[in-house]
mmCIF file of C-alpha atoms in Angstrom:
data_model
loop_
_atom_site.group_PDB
_atom_site.id
_atom_site.type_symbol
_atom_site.label_atom_id
_atom_site.label_comp_id
_atom_site.label_asym_id
_atom_site.label_seq_id
_atom_site.Cartn_x
_atom_site.Cartn_y
_atom_site.Cartn_z
ATOM 1 C CA UNK H 1 113.234 101.877 116.688
ATOM 2 C CA UNK H 2 116.039 101.257 119.183
ATOM 3 C CA UNK H 3 116.849 104.957 119.381
ATOM 4 C CA UNK H 4 113.226 105.783 120.229
ATOM 5 C CA UNK H 5 113.825 104.302 123.699
ATOM 6 C CA UNK H 6 115.505 107.611 124.577
ATOM 7 C CA UNK H 7 112.435 109.768 123.848
ATOM 8 C CA UNK H 8 109.436 107.427 124.021
ATOM 9 C CA UNK H 9 106.422 108.505 126.056
ATOM 10 C CA UNK H 10 105.814 104.875 127.080
ATOM 11 C CA UNK H 11 109.093 103.089 127.839
ATOM 12 C CA UNK H 12 107.513 99.756 128.819
ATOM 13 C CA UNK H 13 105.555 99.451 125.535
ATOM 14 C CA UNK H 14 108.617 100.402 123.497
ATOM 15 C CA UNK H 15 110.816 97.841 125.228
ATOM 16 C CA UNK H 16 108.232 95.099 124.713
ATOM 17 C CA UNK H 17 107.890 95.935 121.026
ATOM 18 C CA UNK H 18 111.620 95.811 120.303
ATOM 19 C CA UNK H 19 111.758 92.043 120.888
ATOM 20 C CA UNK H 20 109.393 91.388 117.951
ATOM 21 C CA UNK H 21 111.040 93.997 115.723
ATOM 22 C CA UNK H 22 114.587 92.693 116.284
ATOM 23 C CA UNK H 23 114.230 90.573 113.119
ATOM 24 C CA UNK H 24 114.625 93.786 111.127
ATOM 25 C CA UNK H 25 118.232 93.718 112.328
ATOM 26 C CA UNK H 26 119.008 90.010 112.766
ATOM 27 C CA UNK H 27 117.792 88.708 109.383
ATOM 28 C CA UNK H 28 119.661 91.307 107.261
ATOM 29 C CA UNK H 29 122.843 90.554 109.253
ATOM 30 C CA UNK H 30 122.424 86.848 108.430
ATOM 31 C CA UNK H 31 121.901 87.645 104.749
ATOM 32 C CA UNK H 32 125.033 89.806 104.841
ATOM 33 C CA UNK H 33 127.271 86.924 105.994
ATOM 34 C CA UNK H 34 125.914 84.096 103.783
ATOM 35 C CA UNK H 35 126.710 83.777 100.049
ATOM 36 C CA UNK H 36 124.431 85.763 97.760
ATOM 37 C CA UNK H 37 121.646 83.885 95.989
ATOM 38 C CA UNK H 38 121.467 83.623 92.222
ATOM 39 C CA UNK H 39 118.176 83.558 90.326
ATOM 40 C CA UNK H 40 118.047 79.766 90.116
ATOM 41 C CA UNK H 41 118.356 79.488 93.888
ATOM 42 C CA UNK H 42 115.664 82.127 94.423
ATOM 43 C CA UNK H 43 113.402 80.232 92.009
ATOM 44 C CA UNK H 44 113.871 77.050 94.034
ATOM 45 C CA UNK H 45 113.042 78.830 97.287
ATOM 46 C CA UNK H 46 109.869 80.381 95.854
ATOM 47 C CA UNK H 47 108.932 77.003 94.340
ATOM 48 C CA UNK H 48 109.098 75.263 97.738
ATOM 49 C CA UNK H 49 107.267 78.182 99.312
ATOM 50 C CA UNK H 50 104.485 78.017 96.703
ATOM 51 C CA UNK H 51 103.919 74.282 96.997
ATOM 52 C CA UNK H 52 104.031 74.601 100.778
ATOM 53 C CA UNK H 53 101.203 77.113 100.662
ATOM 54 C CA UNK H 54 99.176 74.870 98.394
ATOM 55 C CA UNK H 55 99.338 72.311 101.220
ATOM 56 C CA UNK H 56 98.169 74.995 103.678
ATOM 57 C CA UNK H 57 95.273 75.924 101.376
ATOM 58 C CA UNK H 58 94.175 72.318 100.845
ATOM 59 C CA UNK H 59 94.327 71.672 104.584
ATOM 60 C CA UNK H 60 92.144 74.647 105.525
ATOM 61 C CA UNK H 61 89.618 74.075 102.733
ATOM 62 C CA UNK H 62 89.340 70.394 103.737
ATOM 63 C CA UNK H 63 88.981 71.511 107.368
ATOM 64 C CA UNK H 64 86.188 73.893 106.324
ATOM 65 C CA UNK H 65 84.351 71.113 104.479
ATOM 66 C CA UNK H 66 84.407 68.913 107.574
ATOM 67 C CA UNK H 67 83.255 71.817 109.761
ATOM 68 C CA UNK H 68 80.455 72.583 107.304
ATOM 69 C CA UNK H 69 79.217 68.987 107.522
ATOM 70 C CA UNK H 70 79.186 69.281 111.319
ATOM 71 C CA UNK H 71 78.000 72.885 111.799
ATOM 72 C CA UNK H 72 75.818 73.370 108.676
ATOM 73 C CA UNK H 73 77.036 76.965 108.359
ATOM 74 C CA UNK H 74 78.627 78.295 105.141
ATOM 75 C CA UNK H 75 80.571 80.906 107.141
ATOM 76 C CA UNK H 76 83.195 78.239 107.825
ATOM 77 C CA UNK H 77 84.454 78.810 104.255
ATOM 78 C CA UNK H 78 85.144 82.540 104.562
ATOM 79 C CA UNK H 79 87.545 84.985 106.238
ATOM 80 C CA UNK H 80 88.717 84.134 109.760
ATOM 81 C CA UNK H 81 86.964 83.249 112.986
ATOM 82 C CA UNK H 82 85.470 86.208 114.862
ATOM 83 C CA UNK H 83 85.524 86.704 118.609
ATOM 84 C CA UNK H 84 81.978 85.432 119.165
ATOM 85 C CA UNK H 85 81.633 82.490 116.749
ATOM 86 C CA UNK H 86 83.887 79.540 116.060
ATOM 87 C CA UNK H 87 83.534 80.000 112.297
ATOM 88 C CA UNK H 88 85.777 81.180 109.483
ATOM 89 C CA UNK H 89 88.165 79.542 107.040
ATOM 90 C CA UNK H 90 91.143 79.951 109.368
ATOM 91 C CA UNK H 91 91.492 80.670 113.112
ATOM 92 C CA UNK H 92 91.429 84.348 114.088
ATOM 93 C CA UNK H 93 95.008 84.299 115.382
ATOM 94 C CA UNK H 94 96.283 83.523 111.876
ATOM 95 C CA UNK H 95 94.497 86.615 110.489
ATOM 96 C CA UNK H 96 92.892 86.362 107.044
ATOM 97 C CA UNK H 97 94.580 89.568 105.840
ATOM 98 C CA UNK H 98 98.062 88.313 106.648
ATOM 99 C CA UNK H 99 97.368 84.857 105.253
ATOM 100 C CA UNK H 100 96.128 86.470 102.035
ATOM 101 C CA UNK H 101 99.386 88.396 101.742
ATOM 102 C CA UNK H 102 101.393 85.217 102.246
ATOM 103 C CA UNK H 103 99.242 83.334 99.716
ATOM 104 C CA UNK H 104 99.499 85.812 96.865
ATOM 105 C CA UNK H 105 103.239 85.268 96.395
ATOM 106 C CA UNK H 106 102.642 81.528 96.107
ATOM 107 C CA UNK H 107 99.838 82.150 93.577
ATOM 108 C CA UNK H 108 102.080 84.406 91.495
ATOM 109 C CA UNK H 109 104.836 81.776 91.379
ATOM 110 C CA UNK H 110 102.476 79.487 89.454
ATOM 111 C CA UNK H 111 100.999 82.344 87.424
ATOM 112 C CA UNK H 112 104.450 83.457 86.237
ATOM 113 C CA UNK H 113 105.325 80.050 84.753
ATOM 114 C CA UNK H 114 104.884 80.383 80.995
ATOM 115 C CA UNK H 115 104.465 76.639 80.441
ATOM 116 C CA UNK H 116 102.446 75.208 83.318
ATOM 117 C CA UNK H 117 102.232 71.545 84.180
ATOM 118 C CA UNK H 118 98.934 70.069 85.326
ATOM 119 C CA UNK H 119 100.134 70.233 88.946
ATOM 120 C CA UNK H 120 101.075 73.885 88.561
ATOM 121 C CA UNK H 121 97.679 74.725 87.059
ATOM 122 C CA UNK H 122 95.996 72.931 89.957
ATOM 123 C CA UNK H 123 98.201 74.713 92.489
ATOM 124 C CA UNK H 124 97.436 78.123 90.971
ATOM 125 C CA UNK H 125 93.690 77.410 90.909
ATOM 126 C CA UNK H 126 93.664 76.198 94.512
ATOM 127 C CA UNK H 127 95.533 79.286 95.722
ATOM 128 C CA UNK H 128 93.290 81.657 93.757
ATOM 129 C CA UNK H 129 90.185 80.089 95.299
ATOM 130 C CA UNK H 130 91.857 80.192 98.723
ATOM 131 C CA UNK H 131 92.593 83.932 98.362
ATOM 132 C CA UNK H 132 88.985 84.571 97.338
ATOM 133 C CA UNK H 133 87.653 82.591 100.299
ATOM 134 C CA UNK H 134 89.886 84.520 102.713
ATOM 135 C CA UNK H 135 87.828 87.529 101.548
ATOM 136 C CA UNK H 136 90.421 90.251 102.046
ATOM 137 C CA UNK H 137 89.044 92.826 99.656
ATOM 138 C CA UNK H 138 92.314 94.708 99.403
ATOM 139 C CA UNK H 139 94.279 91.574 98.487
ATOM 140 C CA UNK H 140 91.562 90.340 96.083
ATOM 141 C CA UNK H 141 91.803 93.643 94.209
ATOM 142 C CA UNK H 142 95.607 93.450 94.188
ATOM 143 C CA UNK H 143 95.419 89.846 92.935
ATOM 144 C CA UNK H 144 93.175 90.911 90.050
ATOM 145 C CA UNK H 145 95.453 93.833 89.167
ATOM 146 C CA UNK H 146 98.581 91.684 89.342
ATOM 147 C CA UNK H 147 96.933 89.001 87.176
ATOM 148 C CA UNK H 148 95.923 91.676 84.669
ATOM 149 C CA UNK H 149 99.463 93.125 84.558
ATOM 150 C CA UNK H 150 100.993 89.699 84.018
ATOM 151 C CA UNK H 151 98.562 88.594 81.300
ATOM 152 C CA UNK H 152 98.894 91.816 79.322
ATOM 153 C CA UNK H 153 102.469 92.953 79.914
ATOM 154 C CA UNK H 154 104.760 90.346 81.510
ATOM 155 C CA UNK H 155 103.711 87.132 79.751
ATOM 156 C CA UNK H 156 105.840 86.335 76.693
ATOM 157 C CA UNK H 157 102.674 85.576 74.778
ATOM 158 C CA UNK H 158 100.989 88.807 75.861
ATOM 159 C CA UNK H 159 101.307 90.609 72.508
ATOM 160 C CA UNK H 160 99.777 87.823 70.409
ATOM 161 C CA UNK H 161 97.285 86.603 72.988
ATOM 162 C CA UNK H 162 95.737 89.838 74.244
ATOM 163 C CA UNK H 163 92.201 88.877 73.190
ATOM 164 C CA UNK H 164 92.407 85.517 74.955
ATOM 165 C CA UNK H 165 93.909 87.145 78.032
ATOM 166 C CA UNK H 166 91.143 89.748 78.068
ATOM 167 C CA UNK H 167 88.493 87.006 77.946
ATOM 168 C CA UNK H 168 90.201 85.102 80.781
ATOM 169 C CA UNK H 169 90.458 88.250 82.886
ATOM 170 C CA UNK H 170 86.778 89.152 82.329
ATOM 171 C CA UNK H 171 85.763 85.609 83.306
ATOM 172 C CA UNK H 172 87.787 85.847 86.518
ATOM 173 C CA UNK H 173 86.188 89.167 87.476
ATOM 174 C CA UNK H 174 82.703 87.916 86.576
ATOM 175 C CA UNK H 175 83.119 84.783 88.677
ATOM 176 C CA UNK H 176 84.210 86.874 91.651
ATOM 177 C CA UNK H 177 81.377 89.389 91.308
ATOM 178 C CA UNK H 178 78.798 86.626 91.350
ATOM 179 C CA UNK H 179 80.454 84.510 94.005
ATOM 180 C CA UNK H 180 77.869 84.783 96.781
ATOM 181 C CA UNK H 181 79.585 85.843 99.982
ATOM 182 C CA UNK H 182 82.390 87.707 98.209
ATOM 183 C CA UNK H 183 79.830 89.584 96.126
ATOM 184 C CA UNK H 184 78.111 90.698 99.333
ATOM 185 C CA UNK H 185 81.406 91.891 100.844
ATOM 186 C CA UNK H 186 82.096 94.073 97.824
ATOM 187 C CA UNK H 187 78.515 95.360 97.613
ATOM 188 C CA UNK H 188 78.710 96.455 101.244
ATOM 189 C CA UNK H 189 81.596 98.760 100.369
ATOM 190 C CA UNK H 190 79.481 101.069 98.275
ATOM 191 C CA UNK H 191 76.163 101.268 100.080
ATOM 192 C CA UNK H 192 75.282 104.906 100.573
ATOM 193 C CA UNK H 193 76.033 106.185 104.039
ATOM 194 C CA UNK H 194 76.270 102.697 105.588
ATOM 195 C CA UNK H 195 78.999 100.092 105.591
ATOM 196 C CA UNK H 196 81.397 101.863 103.255
ATOM 197 C CA UNK H 197 84.600 99.901 103.621
ATOM 198 C CA UNK H 198 87.396 98.964 101.275
ATOM 199 C CA UNK H 199 89.225 97.143 104.041
ATOM 200 C CA UNK H 200 88.300 94.609 106.681
ATOM 201 C CA UNK H 201 86.430 95.622 109.802
ATOM 202 C CA UNK H 202 88.443 95.942 112.990
ATOM 203 C CA UNK H 203 85.680 94.757 115.329
ATOM 204 C CA UNK H 204 83.668 91.634 114.617
ATOM 205 C CA UNK H 205 80.197 90.555 115.704
ATOM 206 C CA UNK H 206 78.402 93.883 115.354
ATOM 207 C CA UNK H 207 74.920 93.833 116.922
ATOM 208 C CA UNK H 208 71.759 94.816 115.068
ATOM 209 C CA UNK H 209 70.598 98.415 115.076
ATOM 210 C CA UNK H 210 73.964 100.171 115.216
ATOM 211 C CA UNK H 211 74.720 103.333 113.262
ATOM 212 C CA UNK H 212 77.283 102.826 110.502
ATOM 213 C CA UNK H 213 79.724 105.723 110.490
ATOM 214 C CA UNK H 214 80.343 107.124 107.000
ATOM 215 C CA UNK H 215 83.756 108.222 105.786
ATOM 216 C CA UNK H 216 82.615 111.855 105.973
ATOM 217 C CA UNK H 217 81.463 111.435 109.566
ATOM 218 C CA UNK H 218 84.695 109.665 110.518
ATOM 219 C CA UNK H 219 86.651 112.710 109.367
ATOM 220 C CA UNK H 220 84.361 115.518 110.549
ATOM 221 C CA UNK H 221 82.083 114.423 113.385
ATOM 222 C CA UNK H 222 82.921 116.041 116.723
ATOM 223 C CA UNK H 223 81.442 113.364 118.964
ATOM 224 C CA UNK H 224 80.500 109.736 118.549
ATOM 225 C CA UNK H 225 78.501 107.314 120.664
ATOM 226 C CA UNK H 226 78.977 103.679 121.730
ATOM 227 C CA UNK H 227 76.287 102.834 119.158
ATOM 228 C CA UNK H 228 78.440 104.128 116.290
ATOM 229 C CA UNK H 229 80.081 101.332 114.309
ATOM 230 C CA UNK H 230 83.098 102.015 112.063
ATOM 231 C CA UNK H 231 83.389 99.940 108.885
ATOM 232 C CA UNK H 232 87.005 99.234 107.934
ATOM 233 C CA UNK H 233 87.632 102.205 105.653
ATOM 234 C CA UNK H 234 85.804 104.664 107.909
ATOM 235 C CA UNK H 235 87.875 103.523 110.877
ATOM 236 C CA UNK H 236 91.106 104.044 108.958
ATOM 237 C CA UNK H 237 89.942 107.540 107.990
ATOM 238 C CA UNK H 238 89.172 108.232 111.655
ATOM 239 C CA UNK H 239 92.663 107.021 112.651
ATOM 240 C CA UNK H 240 94.255 109.194 109.949
ATOM 241 C CA UNK H 241 92.300 112.138 111.336
ATOM 242 C CA UNK H 242 93.759 111.477 114.782
ATOM 243 C CA UNK H 243 97.267 111.328 113.325
ATOM 244 C CA UNK H 244 96.944 114.777 111.756
ATOM 245 C CA UNK H 245 95.578 116.094 115.034
ATOM 246 C CA UNK H 246 98.600 114.630 116.842
ATOM 247 C CA UNK H 247 100.869 116.206 114.255
ATOM 248 C CA UNK H 248 99.448 119.658 115.003
ATOM 249 C CA UNK H 249 99.132 119.210 118.782
ATOM 250 C CA UNK H 250 102.198 117.162 119.742
ATOM 251 C CA UNK H 251 105.952 117.579 119.014
ATOM 252 C CA UNK H 252 106.177 114.346 117.001
ATOM 253 C CA UNK H 253 107.323 115.540 113.574
ATOM 254 C CA UNK H 254 111.005 114.730 114.094
ATOM 255 C CA UNK H 255 110.926 111.906 116.632
ATOM 256 C CA UNK H 256 107.389 110.538 117.019
ATOM 257 C CA UNK H 257 105.916 109.164 120.229
ATOM 258 C CA UNK H 258 108.328 106.210 120.315
ATOM 259 C CA UNK H 259 107.964 102.657 119.092
ATOM 260 C CA UNK H 260 104.523 101.265 120.021
ATOM 261 C CA UNK H 261 103.930 104.298 122.252
ATOM 262 C CA UNK H 262 101.033 105.805 120.313
ATOM 263 C CA UNK H 263 98.456 103.541 122.013
ATOM 264 C CA UNK H 264 98.336 105.794 125.053
ATOM 265 C CA UNK H 265 97.477 108.805 122.904
ATOM 266 C CA UNK H 266 94.979 106.890 120.767
ATOM 267 C CA UNK H 267 93.195 105.781 123.924
ATOM 268 C CA UNK H 268 92.997 109.366 125.156
ATOM 269 C CA UNK H 269 91.505 110.469 121.842
ATOM 270 C CA UNK H 270 89.055 107.574 121.919
ATOM 271 C CA UNK H 271 87.723 108.761 125.265
ATOM 272 C CA UNK H 272 87.568 112.344 124.048
ATOM 273 C CA UNK H 273 85.480 111.394 121.006
ATOM 274 C CA UNK H 274 83.385 108.899 122.980
ATOM 275 C CA UNK H 275 83.895 105.994 120.578
ATOM 276 C CA UNK H 276 82.889 102.466 121.558
ATOM 277 C CA UNK H 277 85.203 101.435 124.425
ATOM 278 C CA UNK H 278 84.513 97.711 124.313
ATOM 279 C CA UNK H 279 83.063 95.283 126.819
ATOM 280 C CA UNK H 280 84.415 92.430 128.870
ATOM 281 C CA UNK H 281 84.185 90.201 125.795
ATOM 282 C CA UNK H 282 85.824 92.467 123.242
ATOM 283 C CA UNK H 283 88.125 95.408 122.613
ATOM 284 C CA UNK H 284 86.974 98.891 121.795
ATOM 285 C CA UNK H 285 88.216 101.085 118.977
ATOM 286 C CA UNK H 286 90.534 103.012 121.294
ATOM 287 C CA UNK H 287 92.794 99.950 121.660
ATOM 288 C CA UNK H 288 93.526 99.594 117.947
ATOM 289 C CA UNK H 289 96.654 100.744 116.137
ATOM 290 C CA UNK H 290 96.558 103.081 113.133
ATOM 291 C CA UNK H 291 95.981 100.249 110.624
ATOM 292 C CA UNK H 292 98.289 102.103 108.246
ATOM 293 C CA UNK H 293 102.013 101.378 108.253
ATOM 294 C CA UNK H 294 103.008 104.758 106.838
ATOM 295 C CA UNK H 295 101.086 106.648 109.510
ATOM 296 C CA UNK H 296 102.253 104.218 112.184
ATOM 297 C CA UNK H 297 105.883 104.890 111.279
ATOM 298 C CA UNK H 298 105.429 108.651 111.174
ATOM 299 C CA UNK H 299 103.522 108.873 114.447
ATOM 300 C CA UNK H 300 105.928 106.662 116.410
ATOM 301 C CA UNK H 301 109.300 107.191 114.683
ATOM 302 C CA UNK H 302 108.896 110.654 113.199
ATOM 303 C CA UNK H 303 109.698 111.877 109.704
ATOM 304 C CA UNK H 304 112.903 109.833 109.515
ATOM 305 C CA UNK H 305 111.103 106.579 110.329
ATOM 306 C CA UNK H 306 108.542 107.419 107.658
ATOM 307 C CA UNK H 307 111.154 108.302 105.038
ATOM 308 C CA UNK H 308 113.180 105.159 105.748
ATOM 309 C CA UNK H 309 110.142 103.022 105.008
ATOM 310 C CA UNK H 310 109.295 104.941 101.825
ATOM 311 C CA UNK H 311 112.901 104.738 100.601
ATOM 312 C CA UNK H 312 113.017 100.982 101.277
ATOM 313 C CA UNK H 313 109.851 100.476 99.221
ATOM 314 C CA UNK H 314 111.098 102.746 96.434
ATOM 315 C CA UNK H 315 114.380 100.841 96.153
ATOM 316 C CA UNK H 316 112.467 97.545 96.287
ATOM 317 C CA UNK H 317 110.159 98.327 93.375
ATOM 318 C CA UNK H 318 112.922 100.041 91.403
ATOM 319 C CA UNK H 319 114.987 96.833 91.575
ATOM 320 C CA UNK H 320 111.931 94.770 90.637
ATOM 321 C CA UNK H 321 111.371 96.817 87.486
ATOM 322 C CA UNK H 322 115.076 96.592 86.615
ATOM 323 C CA UNK H 323 115.284 92.820 87.035
ATOM 324 C CA UNK H 324 111.858 92.167 85.461
ATOM 325 C CA UNK H 325 111.253 89.537 88.126
ATOM 326 C CA UNK H 326 107.477 89.273 88.353
ATOM 327 C CA UNK H 327 107.385 87.693 91.827
ATOM 328 C CA UNK H 328 109.668 90.458 93.128
ATOM 329 C CA UNK H 329 107.406 93.003 91.427
ATOM 330 C CA UNK H 330 104.327 91.426 93.023
ATOM 331 C CA UNK H 331 105.912 91.499 96.468
ATOM 332 C CA UNK H 332 106.616 95.224 96.014
ATOM 333 C CA UNK H 333 103.051 96.043 94.963
ATOM 334 C CA UNK H 334 101.508 93.913 97.724
ATOM 335 C CA UNK H 335 103.622 95.562 100.438
ATOM 336 C CA UNK H 336 102.906 99.082 99.186
ATOM 337 C CA UNK H 337 99.196 98.250 99.127
ATOM 338 C CA UNK H 338 98.857 96.378 102.425
ATOM 339 C CA UNK H 339 100.782 99.115 104.263
ATOM 340 C CA UNK H 340 97.883 101.441 103.394
ATOM 341 C CA UNK H 341 95.378 99.355 105.361
ATOM 342 C CA UNK H 342 97.462 97.472 107.948
ATOM 343 C CA UNK H 343 100.274 98.193 110.401
ATOM 344 C CA UNK H 344 101.848 95.078 108.936
ATOM 345 C CA UNK H 345 105.322 95.544 110.424
ATOM 346 C CA UNK H 346 103.925 95.956 113.940
ATOM 347 C CA UNK H 347 103.167 92.216 113.985
ATOM 348 C CA UNK H 348 105.986 89.699 114.350
ATOM 349 C CA UNK H 349 104.839 87.507 111.458
ATOM 350 C CA UNK H 350 104.580 90.612 109.290
ATOM 351 C CA UNK H 351 108.114 91.688 110.179
ATOM 352 C CA UNK H 352 109.585 88.233 109.519
ATOM 353 C CA UNK H 353 107.780 87.816 106.192
ATOM 354 C CA UNK H 354 108.667 91.306 104.958
ATOM 355 C CA UNK H 355 112.330 91.289 105.895
ATOM 356 C CA UNK H 356 113.041 87.750 104.619
ATOM 357 C CA UNK H 357 111.402 88.433 101.247
ATOM 358 C CA UNK H 358 113.025 91.869 101.046
ATOM 359 C CA UNK H 359 116.495 90.486 101.689
ATOM 360 C CA UNK H 360 115.939 87.507 99.399
ATOM 361 C CA UNK H 361 114.931 89.578 96.399
ATOM 362 C CA UNK H 362 117.407 92.394 97.054
ATOM 363 C CA UNK H 363 120.419 90.111 97.604
ATOM 364 C CA UNK H 364 120.326 88.460 94.186
ATOM 365 C CA UNK H 365 123.830 88.050 92.747
ATOM 366 C CA UNK H 366 123.816 89.025 89.055
ATOM 367 C CA UNK H 367 127.550 88.458 88.576
ATOM 368 C CA UNK H 368 127.178 84.670 88.856
ATOM 369 C CA UNK H 369 124.383 84.465 86.258
#
């Protein structure tokens, strides 16, 4: 990222971005000079983290209840606030996707306890409900998969309790499918030629009568109009299309555009394809990043930036499998998944969360155990 200053096509954007990415350097240096953590210490840290997030969840659910009494609108219980309405479970600046990522590690801490106290069962239940209410479809799916993997393969009782675990898992899925608002969000993903989206929408408050762009149209259509609305998955397909066009048109394979310098090119493409440019009250699609960390790395840092990220994730999950630490394993799966739908490391909170957890799990000292 620092080296990209020498070849970036937008020096001012690159310089601004480095200040939020500096944690990728500072935090590992700090971990390098402090004593390594053993498993007991890591367990204590994750315990405090998990209970801390239970407090967050209780606070926001209680806040939503009060707001529901005042506003009489059930939307206060779901997702985050949009740009036009003061609704949502959490404020927009906190971002429901990011908060879901942070919450799942806390949920898994309680899930991975073989013998759960009443408080731990309550904490796990509260966090599961909180994740469902945040309505990040990607993270809900990951949560279900992770729960399934734990119940059937990681739990010590898995071999003799498979039938019970299967019943519990089916009940969880059934409750989600029939859980009103969440059911609607999943149904919308698979409507033919309309709001096909496996990830959250990038623009909120869509007016009536717009044309929903299909995944096929996002990849093939030569021209769009301001009336064309991109559901989350279709928009990510459109952004991937632009990346491959950049790859064939621009000399970015080795070096990329430079850190945070792709916005200029994305804006140019947005004008070329005549996508919605936004109004005074909201951004257009041309101002959005790639919403895919792998593509973001490749387009801005070249093949080496892409490979560095892939190698980091490979080493992370390899260590998780070796240590059989389920929370470490969950962190690996969540990061691999969320990087497919979000440029997670291009946000300061994403960088800090990723690098602290990465260093914490990777710095475990086995010699002292």
